[in-house]
Amino acid sequence: MKKITLLAVMLLAVVFSAVPAKAHIVGIGWSFNGDGSLSFDALQWHGAQNPTVPGVPISSNGALIFDGVSYNFTTVTNNTGSMSGLDGALTNPTYSTFDAGTGVLTATRPNVNDWLTVTIPSSAVSPGAHTLTALGCGSGWCLTHWTLSGGIQTIGIVVPPTGAPVPEPGTIVLMGSGLVGLAFWGRKKSIAAKS
């Protein structure tokens, strides 16, 4: 009986003293959206995450800090080998690769294929330099501890300016010659109508 009691006490001590897992980000990609917002897809290495992690909502301890403001992750995508349509990415080559030519961030290890997504609204994204920082981890569940090459904890992102497209010189010449042609055609029609 003493052995069973001692075993139960030891088991409870181990369970309650264990440090909860942290979902390290091992790849992060970003895309500039047409509406002016900026989206981030983060590959994290603890698989099978749900929108809640043992009763803790992803938004309570899963965020990225963009220019000093914390933005919570809003979406979890499980069992997906890659994210596409990205404008840039940083990786941990043990777990992920990025092909800049195709804009695809790929998970390279089995069971490391769950993604966290957050979109920074266009009201917070202006053209110019911005800083993205990992949310610090204390104890407990932390979905955003970064494990990227070189121990990077801060990313500098330059948002390109958006503006009205500038017409190509050939377009202006073509439009001008079309207008001149219409003017001559109209004049020819009016002269023919008078005759």
CSV table of C-alpha atoms in Angstrom, one decimal, residues 32-164:
chain,number,residue,atom,x,y,z
A,32,PHE,CA,1.2,41.9,-49.0
A,33,ASN,CA,-2.6,41.8,-49.6
A,34,GLY,CA,-4.4,43.8,-52.3
A,35,ASP,CA,-6.4,45.6,-49.6
A,36,GLY,CA,-3.3,47.0,-48.0
A,37,SER,CA,-3.2,44.5,-45.1
A,38,LEU,CA,-0.3,42.2,-44.3
A,39,SER,CA,-0.7,38.5,-43.6
A,40,PHE,CA,1.7,36.2,-41.7
A,41,ASP,CA,1.7,32.3,-41.9
A,42,ALA,CA,3.8,30.7,-39.2
A,43,LEU,CA,4.9,27.1,-39.3
A,44,GLN,CA,5.0,25.7,-35.7
A,45,TRP,CA,6.6,22.4,-34.7
A,46,HIS,CA,4.0,21.0,-32.2
A,47,GLY,CA,1.6,19.2,-34.4
A,48,ALA,CA,-2.2,18.8,-34.1
A,49,GLN,CA,-2.9,22.2,-32.6
A,50,ASN,CA,-6.5,23.3,-32.4
A,51,PRO,CA,-7.9,26.8,-32.2
A,52,THR,CA,-7.7,26.1,-28.4
A,53,VAL,CA,-4.7,24.5,-26.8
A,54,PRO,CA,-5.8,22.6,-23.7
A,55,GLY,CA,-8.6,25.0,-23.0
A,56,VAL,CA,-6.5,28.1,-23.7
A,57,PRO,CA,-7.7,30.1,-26.8
A,58,ILE,CA,-5.0,30.6,-29.4
A,59,SER,CA,-5.6,34.3,-29.1
A,60,SER,CA,-4.7,34.5,-25.5
A,61,ASN,CA,-1.1,33.4,-25.9
A,62,GLY,CA,-0.4,33.4,-29.6
A,63,ALA,CA,0.5,36.7,-31.1
A,64,LEU,CA,3.0,38.6,-33.2
A,65,ILE,CA,4.1,42.1,-32.3
A,66,PHE,CA,4.0,44.4,-35.3
A,67,ASP,CA,5.5,47.9,-34.7
A,68,GLY,CA,5.0,47.4,-30.9
A,69,VAL,CA,1.3,46.3,-31.2
A,70,SER,CA,0.4,42.7,-30.4
A,71,TYR,CA,-1.9,41.0,-33.0
A,72,ASN,CA,-3.4,37.6,-32.0
A,73,PHE,CA,-3.3,34.6,-34.3
A,74,THR,CA,-6.8,34.0,-35.6
A,75,THR,CA,-6.5,30.8,-37.7
A,76,VAL,CA,-4.9,27.4,-37.3
A,77,THR,CA,-4.4,25.3,-40.4
A,78,ASN,CA,-3.5,21.7,-39.5
A,79,ASN,CA,-1.8,19.0,-41.7
A,80,THR,CA,-0.8,21.3,-44.5
A,81,GLY,CA,2.6,20.8,-46.2
A,82,SER,CA,3.1,24.3,-47.5
A,83,MET,CA,1.7,27.8,-47.8
A,84,SER,CA,1.8,29.6,-51.1
A,85,GLY,CA,1.5,33.1,-52.4
A,86,LEU,CA,4.0,34.5,-50.0
A,87,ASP,CA,6.1,37.6,-50.7
A,88,GLY,CA,8.9,36.6,-48.3
A,89,ALA,CA,9.8,34.2,-45.5
A,90,LEU,CA,12.4,33.2,-42.9
A,91,THR,CA,13.0,29.6,-42.1
A,92,ASN,CA,14.8,27.1,-39.9
A,93,PRO,CA,16.3,24.8,-42.5
A,94,THR,CA,15.8,21.8,-40.3
A,95,TYR,CA,12.1,22.2,-40.5
A,96,SER,CA,11.2,24.4,-43.5
A,97,THR,CA,12.3,25.8,-46.9
A,98,PHE,CA,11.2,28.8,-48.9
A,99,ASP,CA,11.3,29.2,-52.6
A,100,ALA,CA,11.3,32.9,-53.4
A,101,GLY,CA,10.6,32.2,-57.1
A,102,THR,CA,7.3,30.5,-56.4
A,103,GLY,CA,6.5,32.1,-53.1
A,104,VAL,CA,6.0,28.8,-51.4
A,105,LEU,CA,7.1,28.0,-47.7
A,106,THR,CA,7.3,24.3,-47.3
A,107,ALA,CA,7.3,22.1,-44.1
A,108,THR,CA,10.1,19.6,-44.6
A,109,ARG,CA,9.6,17.3,-41.6
A,110,PRO,CA,6.8,14.8,-41.1
A,111,ASN,CA,4.2,15.9,-38.5
A,112,VAL,CA,5.6,19.5,-38.5
A,113,ASN,CA,2.9,20.9,-40.7
A,114,ASP,CA,0.5,23.1,-38.7
A,115,TRP,CA,0.3,26.8,-39.4
A,116,LEU,CA,-0.9,29.8,-37.4
A,117,THR,CA,-2.2,32.8,-39.4
A,118,VAL,CA,-2.6,36.5,-38.5
A,119,THR,CA,-3.5,39.5,-40.7
A,120,ILE,CA,-2.3,43.0,-39.8
A,121,PRO,CA,-5.1,45.4,-40.9
A,122,SER,CA,-4.4,48.0,-43.6
A,123,SER,CA,-4.9,50.7,-41.1
A,124,ALA,CA,-1.7,49.6,-39.3
A,125,VAL,CA,0.3,49.0,-42.5
A,126,SER,CA,1.7,52.0,-44.2
A,127,PRO,CA,4.5,52.1,-46.8
A,128,GLY,CA,7.9,52.0,-45.3
A,129,ALA,CA,9.9,50.1,-42.7
A,130,HIS,CA,8.2,48.0,-40.0
A,131,THR,CA,9.3,45.6,-37.3
A,132,LEU,CA,7.9,42.2,-36.5
A,133,THR,CA,8.9,40.7,-33.1
A,134,ALA,CA,8.3,37.4,-31.4
A,135,LEU,CA,6.0,37.5,-28.4
A,136,GLY,CA,8.1,36.7,-25.3
A,137,CYS,CA,7.4,33.4,-23.6
A,138,GLY,CA,7.0,33.0,-19.9
A,139,SER,CA,5.7,29.8,-18.5
A,140,GLY,CA,2.8,27.9,-19.9
A,141,TRP,CA,1.6,27.6,-23.4
A,142,CYS,CA,3.3,29.9,-25.8
A,143,LEU,CA,2.6,29.6,-29.5
A,144,THR,CA,5.1,32.1,-30.8
A,145,HIS,CA,8.6,31.3,-29.5
A,146,TRP,CA,10.7,31.6,-32.6
A,147,THR,CA,13.3,29.0,-33.6
A,148,LEU,CA,14.6,30.5,-36.8
A,149,SER,CA,18.1,30.4,-38.4
A,150,GLY,CA,20.6,32.5,-36.5
A,151,GLY,CA,18.3,32.9,-33.5
A,152,ILE,CA,16.4,35.8,-35.2
A,153,GLN,CA,13.8,37.3,-32.9
A,154,THR,CA,13.0,40.5,-34.9
A,155,ILE,CA,12.2,40.9,-38.6
A,156,GLY,CA,12.4,44.1,-40.5
A,157,ILE,CA,9.8,44.3,-43.3
A,158,VAL,CA,9.6,47.1,-45.9
A,159,VAL,CA,6.1,47.6,-47.2
A,160,PRO,CA,6.3,48.9,-50.8
A,161,PRO,CA,4.4,52.1,-51.6
A,162,THR,CA,1.1,51.7,-53.4
A,163,GLY,CA,-0.1,54.2,-55.9
A,164,ALA,CA,-1.9,54.7,-59.2
